Short mmCIF file of C-alpha atoms in Angstrom, two decimals:
data_model
loop_
_atom_site.label_atom_id
_atom_site.label_comp_id
_atom_site.label_asym_id
_atom_site.label_seq_id
_atom_site.Cartn_x
_atom_site.Cartn_y
_atom_site.Cartn_z
CA MET W 27 -82.61 -85.40 -2.61
CA GLU W 28 -82.58 -88.78 -4.44
CA ASP W 29 -85.92 -87.97 -6.04
CA THR W 30 -84.55 -84.65 -7.26
CA ARG W 31 -81.53 -86.29 -8.85
CA SER W 32 -83.70 -88.90 -10.60
CA VAL W 33 -85.96 -86.18 -12.01
CA ALA W 34 -82.93 -84.18 -13.21
CA SER W 35 -81.45 -87.27 -14.98
CA LEU W 36 -84.71 -87.95 -16.67
CA MET W 37 -84.92 -84.38 -17.91
CA ASP W 38 -81.37 -84.58 -19.32
CA SER W 39 -82.26 -87.70 -21.31
CA THR W 40 -85.12 -85.85 -22.98
CA SER W 41 -83.05 -84.78 -26.01
CA SER W 42 -81.91 -88.37 -26.66
CA LYS W 43 -85.53 -89.50 -26.47
CA ILE W 44 -86.52 -86.82 -28.98
CA GLN W 45 -83.78 -88.02 -31.43
CA GLN W 46 -85.03 -91.57 -31.17
CA LEU W 47 -88.57 -90.35 -31.80
CA GLN W 48 -87.30 -88.44 -34.89
CA LYS W 49 -85.78 -91.59 -36.38
CA ALA W 50 -88.95 -93.53 -35.74
CA PHE W 51 -90.96 -90.78 -37.38
CA ALA W 52 -88.69 -90.72 -40.47
CA GLU W 53 -88.97 -94.49 -40.79
CA LEU W 54 -92.73 -94.13 -40.52
CA GLU W 55 -92.81 -91.58 -43.32
CA SER W 56 -90.76 -93.79 -45.58
CA GLN W 57 -93.21 -96.67 -45.16
CA ARG W 58 -96.38 -94.63 -45.12
CA ALA W 59 -99.09 -95.46 -47.49
CA VAL W 60 -101.16 -92.36 -46.80
CA THR W 61 -99.87 -88.77 -46.48
CA LEU W 62 -99.83 -87.57 -42.83
CA ASN W 63 -101.12 -84.14 -41.96
CA MET W 64 -98.54 -83.74 -39.21
CA LYS W 65 -94.96 -82.54 -39.71
CA TRP W 66 -91.97 -83.42 -37.63
CA LYS W 67 -91.17 -79.80 -36.86
CA GLU W 68 -94.52 -79.40 -35.13
CA LEU W 69 -93.86 -82.45 -33.00
CA GLU W 70 -90.42 -81.29 -32.18
CA GLU W 71 -91.61 -77.80 -31.09
CA HIS W 72 -94.32 -79.40 -28.93
CA PHE W 73 -91.88 -81.64 -27.10
CA HIS W 74 -89.37 -78.85 -26.61
CA GLY W 75 -92.11 -76.65 -25.08
CA LEU W 76 -92.92 -79.42 -22.66
CA GLU W 77 -89.28 -79.74 -21.81
CA ARG W 78 -88.90 -76.04 -21.08
CA SER W 79 -92.03 -75.90 -18.86
CA LEU W 80 -90.84 -78.92 -16.88
CA LYS W 81 -87.39 -77.39 -16.36
CA ARG W 82 -88.89 -74.06 -15.24
CA ARG W 83 -91.20 -75.81 -12.71
CA PHE W 84 -88.33 -77.95 -11.52
CA HIS W 85 -86.15 -74.90 -10.81
CA GLU W 86 -89.03 -73.26 -8.93
CA LEU W 87 -89.37 -76.29 -6.72
CA GLU W 88 -85.63 -76.30 -6.08
CA ASP W 89 -85.77 -72.63 -4.93
CA GLN W 90 -88.69 -73.36 -2.60
CA GLU W 91 -86.85 -76.31 -1.13
CA LYS W 92 -83.74 -74.20 -0.45
CA GLU W 93 -85.93 -71.51 1.19
CA TYR W 94 -87.66 -74.06 3.40
CA GLU W 95 -84.27 -75.52 4.45
CA THR W 96 -83.06 -72.02 5.33
CA LYS W 97 -86.15 -71.33 7.51
CA THR W 98 -85.83 -74.67 9.20
CA ARG W 99 -82.21 -74.06 10.03
CA LYS W 100 -83.00 -70.64 11.55
CA ALA W 101 -85.85 -72.07 13.62
CA GLN W 102 -83.54 -74.77 15.02
CA GLU W 103 -80.94 -72.20 15.94
CA LEU W 104 -83.60 -70.11 17.73
CA LEU W 105 -84.81 -73.13 19.65
CA GLU W 106 -81.28 -73.93 20.68
CA LYS W 107 -80.83 -70.40 22.03
CA LYS W 108 -84.12 -70.52 23.96
CA LYS W 109 -83.24 -73.92 25.38
CA ALA W 110 -79.90 -72.58 26.54
CA ALA W 111 -81.65 -69.60 28.20
CA VAL W 112 -84.18 -71.83 29.97
CA GLU W 113 -81.40 -74.10 31.22
CA ALA W 114 -79.50 -71.10 32.56
CA LYS W 115 -82.61 -69.80 34.38
CA GLU W 116 -83.29 -73.28 35.82
CA LYS W 117 -79.77 -73.52 37.04
CA ALA W 118 -79.97 -70.07 38.68
CA SER W 119 -83.31 -71.05 40.36
CA LEU W 120 -81.82 -74.25 41.69
CA GLU W 121 -78.90 -72.35 43.10
CA ARG W 122 -81.22 -69.86 44.90
CA LEU W 123 -83.36 -72.73 46.17
CA GLN W 124 -80.29 -74.50 47.47
CA LYS W 125 -79.19 -71.33 49.30
CA LYS W 126 -82.61 -70.96 50.93
CA ARG W 127 -82.59 -74.59 51.88
CA ASP W 128 -79.19 -74.29 53.46
CA ALA W 129 -80.35 -71.22 55.39
CA ALA W 130 -83.45 -73.08 56.61
CA VAL W 131 -81.41 -76.06 57.72
CA PHE W 132 -79.01 -73.77 59.52
CA ALA W 133 -81.92 -72.00 61.30
CA ILE W 134 -83.45 -75.34 62.34
CA ASN W 135 -80.12 -76.58 63.66
CA THR W 136 -79.61 -73.37 65.60
CA ALA W 137 -83.05 -73.58 67.16
CA LEU W 138 -82.42 -77.25 67.99
CA ASP W 139 -79.17 -76.40 69.65
CA LYS W 140 -80.86 -73.70 71.72
CA TYR W 141 -83.56 -76.13 72.75
CA ASN W 142 -81.03 -78.82 73.73
CA ASN W 143 -79.03 -76.28 75.77
CA ALA W 144 -82.20 -74.91 77.55
CA PRO W 145 -82.89 -75.97 81.15
CA ILE W 146 -85.01 -79.02 81.67
CA GLY W 147 -87.78 -77.05 83.45
CA GLU W 148 -88.42 -74.93 80.38
CA ARG W 149 -88.67 -78.02 78.20
CA CYS W 150 -91.27 -79.48 80.51
CA ASN W 151 -93.37 -76.31 80.32
CA ALA W 152 -93.19 -76.39 76.52
CA LEU W 153 -94.34 -80.00 76.40
CA ALA W 154 -97.03 -79.70 79.09
CA ALA W 155 -99.87 -79.85 76.63
CA ASP W 156 -98.64 -83.05 74.99
CA ASP W 157 -98.43 -84.78 78.35
CA ASN W 158 -102.10 -83.94 79.16
CA PRO W 159 -104.22 -87.05 78.23
CA ASP W 160 -107.72 -85.59 78.40
CA GLY W 161 -106.99 -82.26 76.73
CA THR W 162 -109.07 -80.24 79.21
CA VAL W 163 -106.18 -78.06 80.45
CA GLN W 164 -105.02 -75.18 78.29
CA ASP W 165 -102.18 -75.94 75.95
CA ALA W 166 -98.81 -74.39 76.19
CA GLU W 167 -98.36 -70.81 75.10
CA ILE W 168 -97.86 -70.42 71.42
CA SER W 169 -95.65 -67.74 69.88
CA LEU W 170 -97.37 -66.52 66.75
CA PRO W 171 -95.32 -64.79 64.06
CA VAL W 172 -95.61 -61.05 63.69
CA ILE W 173 -97.23 -60.13 60.40
CA GLY W 174 -97.10 -56.44 59.75
CA ASN W 175 -98.64 -53.88 62.09
CA PHE W 176 -101.33 -55.69 64.10
CA GLU W 177 -102.19 -52.92 66.56
CA VAL W 178 -105.85 -52.96 67.57
CA LYS W 179 -106.94 -49.33 67.11
CA ALA W 180 -110.71 -49.18 67.57
CA TYR W 181 -111.11 -51.66 70.44
CA PRO W 182 -107.97 -51.98 72.61
CA GLN W 183 -110.04 -53.87 75.19
CA LEU W 184 -109.90 -56.89 72.89
CA LEU W 185 -106.18 -57.30 73.48
CA LYS W 186 -106.72 -57.54 77.25
CA LEU W 187 -109.63 -59.98 76.91
CA CYS W 188 -107.67 -62.23 74.60
CA GLY W 189 -104.49 -61.95 76.65
CA ASP W 190 -106.45 -63.02 79.76
CA MET W 191 -108.12 -65.90 77.81
CA ASP W 192 -111.46 -64.49 79.02
CA SER W 193 -114.01 -66.12 76.73
CA THR W 194 -117.00 -64.92 78.83
CA GLY W 195 -115.78 -61.32 78.71
CA LEU W 196 -115.14 -61.64 75.00
CA HIS W 197 -118.73 -62.80 74.45
CA LYS W 198 -120.07 -59.89 76.41
CA PHE W 199 -117.88 -57.39 74.64
CA VAL W 200 -119.03 -58.60 71.17
CA SER W 201 -122.64 -58.54 72.33
CA ASP W 202 -122.34 -54.93 73.58
CA ASN W 203 -120.68 -53.78 70.38
CA ARG W 204 -122.79 -55.74 67.85
CA LYS W 205 -123.68 -52.58 65.98
CA ASN W 206 -120.05 -52.29 64.87
CA LEU W 207 -119.76 -55.90 63.83
CA ALA W 208 -117.74 -55.20 60.63
CA SER W 209 -114.91 -53.41 62.49
CA LEU W 210 -114.96 -56.09 65.25
CA LYS W 211 -114.48 -58.80 62.67
CA GLU W 212 -111.41 -57.00 61.33
CA GLU W 213 -109.78 -56.55 64.72
CA ILE W 214 -110.61 -59.81 66.51
CA PRO W 215 -108.16 -61.95 64.35
CA VAL W 216 -105.44 -59.46 65.20
CA ALA W 217 -106.37 -59.46 68.89
CA PHE W 218 -106.19 -63.29 68.92
CA LYS W 219 -102.40 -62.96 68.59
CA ALA W 220 -102.28 -61.66 72.13
CA ALA W 221 -103.82 -64.89 73.43
CA SER W 222 -101.56 -67.64 74.72
CA ASN W 223 -103.63 -70.15 72.78
CA PRO W 224 -106.28 -68.65 70.48
CA ALA W 225 -107.72 -72.04 69.44
CA SER W 226 -108.41 -72.95 73.08
CA LEU W 227 -109.95 -69.51 73.65
CA VAL W 228 -112.38 -70.12 70.81
CA LEU W 229 -113.27 -73.57 72.06
CA ASP W 230 -113.94 -72.14 75.50
CA SER W 231 -116.30 -69.61 73.94
CA LEU W 232 -118.45 -72.46 72.51
CA GLU W 233 -119.55 -73.51 75.98
CA GLY W 234 -123.26 -72.84 76.31
CA PHE W 235 -124.06 -73.08 72.58
CA TYR W 236 -126.51 -75.77 73.58
CA PRO W 237 -127.64 -74.76 77.12
CA MET W 238 -127.76 -77.51 79.70
CA GLU W 239 -131.15 -76.36 81.03
CA ALA W 240 -134.09 -76.90 78.69
CA PRO W 241 -135.22 -73.53 77.31
CA THR W 242 -138.55 -72.27 78.67
CA GLY W 243 -139.72 -71.34 75.16
CA ASP W 244 -138.77 -71.83 71.57
CA GLY W 245 -134.96 -71.58 71.20
CA LYS W 246 -135.34 -69.81 67.87
CA LYS W 247 -137.19 -66.96 69.59
CA ASP W 248 -134.69 -66.57 72.44
CA ALA W 249 -132.84 -63.43 71.49
CA ASN W 250 -129.98 -63.97 73.98
CA LEU W 251 -129.36 -67.52 72.77
CA LEU W 252 -129.42 -66.49 69.11
CA GLY W 253 -126.98 -63.64 69.75
CA MET W 254 -124.60 -65.98 71.63
CA ARG W 255 -124.69 -68.49 68.79
CA ARG W 256 -123.99 -65.82 66.22
CA THR W 257 -120.98 -64.70 68.29
CA CYS W 258 -119.65 -68.26 68.45
CA ILE W 259 -119.81 -68.51 64.66
CA MET W 260 -118.08 -65.18 64.22
CA LEU W 261 -115.25 -66.13 66.62
CA MET W 262 -114.61 -69.36 64.68
CA GLU W 263 -114.57 -67.38 61.39
CA CYS W 264 -112.06 -64.89 62.91
CA LEU W 265 -109.85 -67.80 63.97
CA SER W 266 -109.98 -69.13 60.42
CA ILE W 267 -108.81 -65.72 59.17
CA LEU W 268 -105.89 -65.83 61.63
CA LEU W 269 -104.93 -69.38 60.64
CA SER W 270 -104.96 -68.52 56.92
CA GLY W 271 -102.04 -66.09 57.49
CA LEU W 272 -99.77 -68.60 59.33
CA ASP W 273 -97.08 -70.79 57.92
CA ARG W 274 -97.13 -74.53 58.30
CA SER W 275 -95.13 -74.75 61.49
CA SER W 276 -97.15 -72.04 63.30
CA LEU W 277 -100.39 -73.57 62.05
CA ALA W 278 -99.39 -76.96 63.47
CA ALA W 279 -98.58 -75.25 66.79
CA VAL W 280 -101.97 -73.58 67.01
CA LEU W 281 -104.00 -76.59 65.86
CA SER W 282 -102.23 -79.15 67.98
CA GLU W 283 -103.50 -82.69 68.44
CA ASN W 284 -104.99 -81.70 71.83
CA VAL W 285 -106.98 -78.89 70.25
CA LYS W 286 -108.24 -81.11 67.43
CA LEU W 287 -109.24 -83.81 69.87
CA ARG W 288 -111.16 -81.27 71.96
CA ALA W 289 -112.87 -79.85 68.85
CA LYS W 290 -113.79 -83.38 67.72
CA THR W 291 -115.35 -84.10 71.08
CA ILE W 292 -117.50 -80.96 70.85
CA ALA W 293 -118.57 -81.81 67.27
CA GLU W 294 -119.51 -85.35 68.25
CA GLY W 295 -121.68 -83.94 70.98
CA TRP W 296 -123.40 -81.56 68.58
CA ASN W 297 -123.91 -84.02 65.71
CA PRO W 298 -126.86 -86.01 67.24
CA LEU W 299 -128.67 -82.76 68.02
CA LEU W 300 -128.75 -81.85 64.35
CA GLU W 301 -130.86 -84.86 63.43
CA SER W 302 -133.96 -83.12 64.78
CA LEU W 303 -133.53 -80.15 62.43
CA ASP W 304 -136.06 -79.83 59.60
CA MET W 305 -134.62 -78.55 56.32
CA ASP W 306 -137.84 -76.79 55.30
CA ALA W 307 -138.28 -75.17 58.73
CA CYS W 308 -134.67 -73.97 58.70
CA ASN W 309 -135.25 -72.20 55.41
CA GLY W 310 -131.51 -72.22 54.69
CA ASN W 311 -130.61 -70.14 57.72
CA SER W 312 -129.82 -72.66 60.50
CA LEU W 313 -127.35 -71.37 63.09
CA GLU W 314 -126.91 -74.86 64.54
CA ALA W 315 -125.86 -76.44 61.20
CA HIS W 316 -123.67 -73.44 60.36
CA ALA W 317 -121.81 -73.64 63.69
CA PHE W 318 -121.23 -77.38 63.29
CA LEU W 319 -119.85 -77.04 59.73
CA GLN W 320 -117.73 -74.02 60.72
CA LEU W 321 -116.31 -76.02 63.63
CA LEU W 322 -115.20 -78.81 61.28
CA ALA W 323 -113.72 -76.34 58.76
CA THR W 324 -111.87 -74.15 61.30
CA PHE W 325 -110.25 -76.97 63.28
CA ALA W 326 -109.55 -79.18 60.22
CA ILE W 327 -111.47 -82.23 61.47
CA VAL W 328 -113.63 -82.77 58.36
CA SER W 329 -112.07 -86.19 57.67
CA ASP W 330 -113.49 -87.55 60.96
CA PHE W 331 -117.06 -87.26 59.70
CA LYS W 332 -118.97 -88.79 56.79
CA GLU W 333 -119.29 -86.68 53.66
CA ASP W 334 -122.94 -87.69 53.10
CA GLU W 335 -123.88 -86.32 56.52
CA LEU W 336 -122.23 -83.01 55.73
CA LEU W 337 -123.97 -82.71 52.35
CA LYS W 338 -127.35 -83.07 54.09
CA LEU W 339 -126.56 -79.98 56.19
CA ILE W 340 -125.54 -77.73 53.28
CA PRO W 341 -129.19 -76.92 52.26
CA MET W 342 -129.79 -75.82 55.82
CA VAL W 343 -127.23 -73.05 55.50
CA SER W 344 -127.63 -72.21 51.79
CA ARG W 345 -129.17 -68.79 52.51
CA ARG W 346 -126.31 -67.60 54.67
CA ARG W 347 -123.70 -65.47 53.00
CA GLN W 348 -120.82 -67.71 54.14
CA ALA W 349 -122.31 -70.82 52.52
CA ALA W 350 -120.10 -70.89 49.42
CA GLU W 351 -116.82 -70.30 51.30
CA LEU W 352 -117.84 -72.83 53.92
CA CYS W 353 -118.38 -75.50 51.21
CA ARG W 354 -114.94 -74.80 49.76
CA SER W 355 -113.30 -75.08 53.19
CA LEU W 356 -115.01 -78.42 53.73
CA GLY W 357 -113.84 -79.73 50.32
CA LEU W 358 -117.37 -80.13 48.89
CA SER W 359 -116.96 -78.07 45.73
CA GLU W 360 -117.32 -81.11 43.44
CA LYS W 361 -120.59 -82.10 45.13
CA MET W 362 -122.31 -78.79 44.53
CA PRO W 363 -124.38 -79.93 41.49
CA GLY W 364 -126.13 -82.47 43.71
CA VAL W 365 -126.77 -79.85 46.42
CA ILE W 366 -128.22 -77.45 43.86
CA GLU W 367 -130.57 -80.22 42.64
CA VAL W 368 -131.80 -80.70 46.18
CA LEU W 369 -132.48 -76.99 46.48
CA LEU W 370 -134.39 -76.93 43.19
CA ASN W 371 -136.54 -79.86 44.25
CA SER W 372 -137.35 -77.99 47.45
CA GLY W 373 -138.49 -74.90 45.55
CA ARG W 374 -135.53 -72.74 46.59
CA GLN W 375 -134.39 -71.54 43.22
CA ILE W 376 -132.83 -68.32 44.51
CA ASP W 377 -130.39 -70.18 46.78
CA ALA W 378 -129.63 -72.48 43.87
CA VAL W 379 -128.81 -69.52 41.62
CA ASN W 380 -126.44 -68.02 44.23
CA LEU W 381 -124.56 -71.30 44.55
CA ALA W 382 -124.46 -71.73 40.77
CA PHE W 383 -122.76 -68.37 40.42
CA ALA W 384 -120.38 -69.06 43.36
CA PHE W 385 -119.19 -72.36 41.82
CA GLU W 386 -119.43 -71.34 38.12
CA LEU W 387 -122.24 -73.79 37.28
CA THR W 388 -124.45 -71.30 35.44
CA GLU W 389 -124.25 -73.28 32.18
CA GLN W 390 -125.57 -76.37 33.87
CA PHE W 391 -128.15 -74.38 35.86
CA PRO W 392 -129.31 -71.30 33.81
CA PRO W 393 -130.09 -68.59 36.38
CA VAL W 394 -132.74 -66.68 34.32
CA GLU W 395 -134.82 -69.86 33.76
CA LEU W 396 -134.62 -70.77 37.44
CA LEU W 397 -135.76 -67.29 38.56
CA LYS W 398 -138.65 -67.33 36.09
CA SER W 399 -139.75 -70.73 37.27
CA TYR W 400 -139.60 -69.50 40.88
CA LEU W 401 -141.81 -66.50 40.08
CA ALA W 402 -144.22 -68.65 38.08
CA GLU W 403 -144.63 -70.99 41.05
CA ALA W 404 -145.16 -68.05 43.40
CA LYS W 405 -147.73 -66.51 41.05
CA ARG W 406 -149.59 -69.81 40.66
CA SER W 407 -149.75 -70.26 44.45
CA SER W 408 -150.95 -66.65 44.78
CA SER W 409 -153.72 -67.21 42.17
CA GLN W 410 -154.91 -70.33 44.03
CA GLY W 411 -155.12 -68.29 47.22
CA ARG W 412 -157.34 -65.69 45.54
CA ARG W 413 -160.22 -68.05 44.97
CA ASP W 414 -163.66 -66.98 46.10
CA ASN W 415 -163.93 -69.62 48.77
CA ALA W 416 -160.53 -68.61 50.33
CA SER W 417 -160.61 -66.53 53.46
CA PRO W 418 -159.17 -62.99 53.46
CA ALA W 419 -156.36 -64.11 55.73
CA VAL W 420 -155.33 -66.84 53.30
CA GLN W 421 -155.43 -64.42 50.37
CA ASP W 422 -153.28 -61.92 52.25
CA GLU W 423 -150.80 -64.67 53.07
CA PHE W 424 -150.41 -65.73 49.43
CA ASN W 425 -150.12 -62.11 48.27
CA GLU W 426 -147.40 -61.53 50.83
CA ARG W 427 -145.54 -64.63 49.58
CA GLU W 428 -145.68 -63.34 45.99
CA LEU W 429 -144.53 -59.89 47.13
CA SER W 430 -141.55 -61.27 49.07
CA GLY W 431 -140.65 -63.56 46.17
CA LEU W 432 -140.62 -60.61 43.73
CA LYS W 433 -138.37 -58.60 46.01
CA ALA W 434 -136.00 -61.56 46.45
CA VAL W 435 -135.78 -62.10 42.67
CA ILE W 436 -135.03 -58.40 42.03
CA LYS W 437 -132.28 -58.50 44.64
CA CYS W 438 -130.78 -61.63 43.07
CA ILE W 439 -130.89 -60.04 39.59
CA GLU W 440 -129.12 -56.89 40.82
CA GLU W 441 -126.43 -58.85 42.75
CA HIS W 442 -125.47 -60.93 39.72
CA ASN W 443 -125.98 -58.17 37.03
CA LEU W 444 -128.71 -60.00 35.12
CA GLU W 445 -130.68 -56.88 34.18
CA GLU W 446 -129.98 -57.29 30.48
CA GLN W 447 -131.20 -60.90 30.42
CA TYR W 448 -134.08 -60.36 32.85
CA PRO W 449 -135.46 -56.76 32.98
CA VAL W 450 -136.77 -55.74 36.39
CA GLU W 451 -139.30 -53.05 35.31
CA PRO W 452 -142.26 -55.49 35.04
CA LEU W 453 -141.37 -56.88 38.45
CA HIS W 454 -141.42 -53.42 39.99
CA LYS W 455 -144.80 -52.76 38.44
CA ARG W 456 -146.15 -55.98 39.86
CA ILE W 457 -144.81 -55.01 43.33
CA LEU W 458 -146.63 -51.66 43.13
CA GLU W 459 -149.87 -53.44 42.22
CA LEU W 460 -149.62 -55.84 45.16
CA GLU W 461 -148.71 -53.07 47.60
CA LYS W 462 -151.64 -51.01 46.37
CA VAL W 463 -154.01 -53.93 46.93
CA LYS W 464 -152.52 -54.54 50.34
CA ALA W 465 -152.96 -50.88 51.37
CA GLU W 466 -156.59 -50.81 50.12
CA LYS W 467 -157.43 -53.93 52.12
CA LYS W 468 -155.78 -52.50 55.19
CA LYS W 469 -157.70 -49.26 54.83
CA ALA W 470 -160.98 -51.10 54.35
CA THR W 471 -160.53 -53.29 57.40
CA GLU W 472 -159.50 -50.45 59.75
CA PRO W 473 -162.39 -49.30 62.01
CA THR W 474 -163.33 -45.66 61.64
CA LYS W 475 -162.73 -43.71 64.81
CA PRO W 476 -165.53 -41.32 65.86
CA GLN W 477 -164.43 -37.73 66.00
CA THR W 478 -165.26 -36.04 69.30
CA LYS W 479 -166.74 -32.57 69.01
CA ARG W 480 -164.79 -29.86 70.76
CA PRO W 481 -166.88 -27.28 72.66
CA ARG W 482 -166.79 -23.80 71.27
CA GLY W 483 -165.07 -21.05 73.23
CA ALA W 484 -162.04 -21.23 75.49
CA GLN W 485 -162.40 -24.12 77.93
CA PRO W 486 -159.70 -25.01 80.48
CA ARG W 487 -158.42 -28.60 80.48
CA VAL W 488 -159.53 -29.92 83.86
CA THR W 489 -158.35 -33.27 85.09
CA ASP W 490 -158.53 -35.09 88.35
CA ASN W 491 -156.84 -32.81 90.86
CA ASN W 492 -157.78 -34.71 93.95
CA ASN W 493 -154.27 -36.03 94.19
CA ASN W 494 -152.28 -32.99 95.29
CA ASN W 495 -149.04 -34.99 95.55
CA ASN W 496 -148.89 -35.82 91.89
CA LYS W 497 -145.39 -34.86 90.80
CA THR W 498 -145.81 -35.69 87.13
CA GLY W 499 -147.93 -32.61 86.41
CA TYR W 500 -151.01 -34.64 85.47
CA GLY W 501 -154.37 -34.23 87.25
CA ARG W 502 -154.37 -30.45 87.52
CA VAL W 503 -156.03 -27.46 85.87
CA ILE W 504 -153.87 -26.13 83.05
CA PRO W 505 -154.48 -22.42 82.55
CA GLU W 506 -155.37 -21.25 79.12
CA ARG W 507 -152.65 -19.68 77.10
CA TYR W 508 -154.93 -16.89 76.01
CA PRO W 509 -157.28 -15.79 78.90
CA GLN W 510 -160.73 -14.48 78.18
CA TYR W 511 -160.86 -10.80 77.25
CA VAL W 512 -162.08 -9.00 80.40
CA TYR W 513 -164.19 -6.44 78.53
CA ASP W 514 -166.26 -8.96 76.67
CA ASN W 515 -169.97 -9.14 77.67
CA ARG W 516 -169.64 -6.16 80.02
CA PRO W 517 -172.98 -4.82 81.38
CA PHE W 518 -174.50 -1.66 80.08
CA LEU W 519 -173.69 1.34 82.26
CA THR W 520 -176.22 4.06 83.10
CA GLY W 521 -176.01 7.08 85.21
CA PRO W 522 -174.48 10.50 85.26
CA ILE W 523 -171.21 9.30 83.87
CA MET W 524 -172.81 7.97 80.76
CA ALA W 525 -175.15 11.01 80.53
CA ALA W 526 -172.18 13.36 80.57
CA GLN W 527 -170.59 11.62 77.66
CA ALA W 528 -171.28 12.77 74.12
CA PRO W 529 -173.83 10.73 72.28
CA PRO W 530 -172.36 8.23 69.82
CA PRO W 531 -172.26 9.17 66.19
CA PRO W 532 -175.00 7.88 63.98
CA PRO W 533 -174.18 4.71 62.08
CA GLN W 534 -172.67 5.23 58.65
CA THR W 535 -175.01 4.63 55.81
CA TYR W 536 -174.19 3.54 52.32
CA THR W 537 -175.92 4.90 49.30
CA PHE W 538 -175.93 3.29 45.86
CA SER W 539 -176.30 4.89 42.58
CA PRO W 540 -179.09 3.68 40.28
CA ALA W 541 -176.48 2.23 38.01
CA ALA W 542 -174.95 0.21 40.81
CA ALA W 543 -178.34 -0.89 42.04
CA ALA W 544 -179.12 -2.15 38.62
CA HIS W 545 -176.34 -4.70 38.82
CA GLY W 546 -177.99 -6.66 41.63
CA ASN W 547 -178.88 -6.70 45.27
CA PHE W 548 -176.51 -5.77 48.08
CA TYR W 549 -176.26 -6.50 51.75
CA GLY W 550 -175.73 -3.73 54.30
CA ASN W 551 -171.98 -4.46 54.29
CA CYS W 552 -171.76 -3.69 50.58
CA TYR W 553 -171.51 -7.37 49.60
CA GLN W 554 -173.69 -8.29 46.69
CA TYR W 555 -175.93 -11.31 46.86
CA GLN W 556 -177.94 -13.24 44.33
CA ALA W 557 -181.69 -13.11 44.86
CA PRO W 558 -183.54 -16.44 44.52
CA PRO W 559 -185.68 -16.92 41.43
CA PRO W 560 -189.45 -16.53 41.79
CA PRO W 561 -191.44 -19.68 42.43
CA TYR W 562 -192.78 -21.47 39.43
CA PHE W 563 -196.56 -21.79 39.25
CA HIS W 564 -198.23 -24.44 37.21
#
């Protein structure tokens, strides 16, 4: 505002300045020695024009300033209103929070009073688990909150097995119904609510994961052992689903210190056995590593083990569909770039692409480039196996590797919707080529079976019928479905009977017109035939 006033005062003094300039100009004319081409009126008009333009611009700036002050004032008023509304909402929220807090405190005091007024015997039963030093006895019964309708519809037997804490029966039931694994996985977390202590039930089910007796053969080929290990992993996952729906107090009741200590003991027993695992041999599908990591995640004992040891196990489970969720549960999301680098160095680009999508690292690890490099490596290995000095078995092995790699890449592209960036039509054509080559080689190597000639005429199928007590129906003469016609090959009859019969009619003859005969030769049955050409004489 001070600048505006100074400008206005200067503009008001313009007329006085012009008068002074007029006096100076008149004095200059009186003392001039040469006639000037410029008149005073011209100078005066010029200065007055400047004065008018300055005043007009000054008034425009004043109007803009007033408009800006008006907008600023309105904005401040609006901010004050919003601030008042926010303060009112905050006050209302604090009041509601205070009411809930008071209600919670009242509920806690009521429960505490009930506990203090309960008989001493009931208190001892409730604290039996905490008084157990070794943690081998089952913990006290835990009352889980009711969350909606948790009736088990498809498999009501699960409620009885969980209520009886029968881990062996639960294993057998899952094994018998493995074809319906999806519905089982939906109902087992609900059935766990019928157990007095679901965490202890799951820990009991882990017994036998590593059998005490040395297996007679390769453990990876033992179907019963593999099925039992898969069931153990599924039960731990179902327990995690149950725990995710509990509040803090119920969660602390289920995962008590006894349960965590018992789970830690099991994990410490498993950990040394994992050192013998080979990452390349596991091929990202190790059940042992998966069960160990799932045990740590389910029972919240990750902090008791070193992070570097856990990161070494992630590539061993990278091909399993639960790998990404398992890494999040273990708190290893920030370490995923290093894990992906390990996978890339091992030539497992497809697993790296899946983890890159799961943890949103596709900018750092472009999926299309990784898939192309994977196929290029597979094609290069296949071309090396097709050398002339390579045996047919080696060539077939490399072709099979390229074929499986193509199918895996197509599946990865379809799962992550990369068809626009990486078309799959050339890959399908290459698969057809490899399958065609495979079929041709198989056809060429198969031995030709000699075809046995069947005797003409009806022949009964005669087998060994010495064993008359054969109850299976084999080793006996099977009658023909169509018996031989009894009048075939009958002997010629002579005698009075034949003499009394009328003689047979003469055979029918066929006559041909000259025009028909001209068209060619005919057999006796009216079918025309082509006569052979005459021999050529030299």
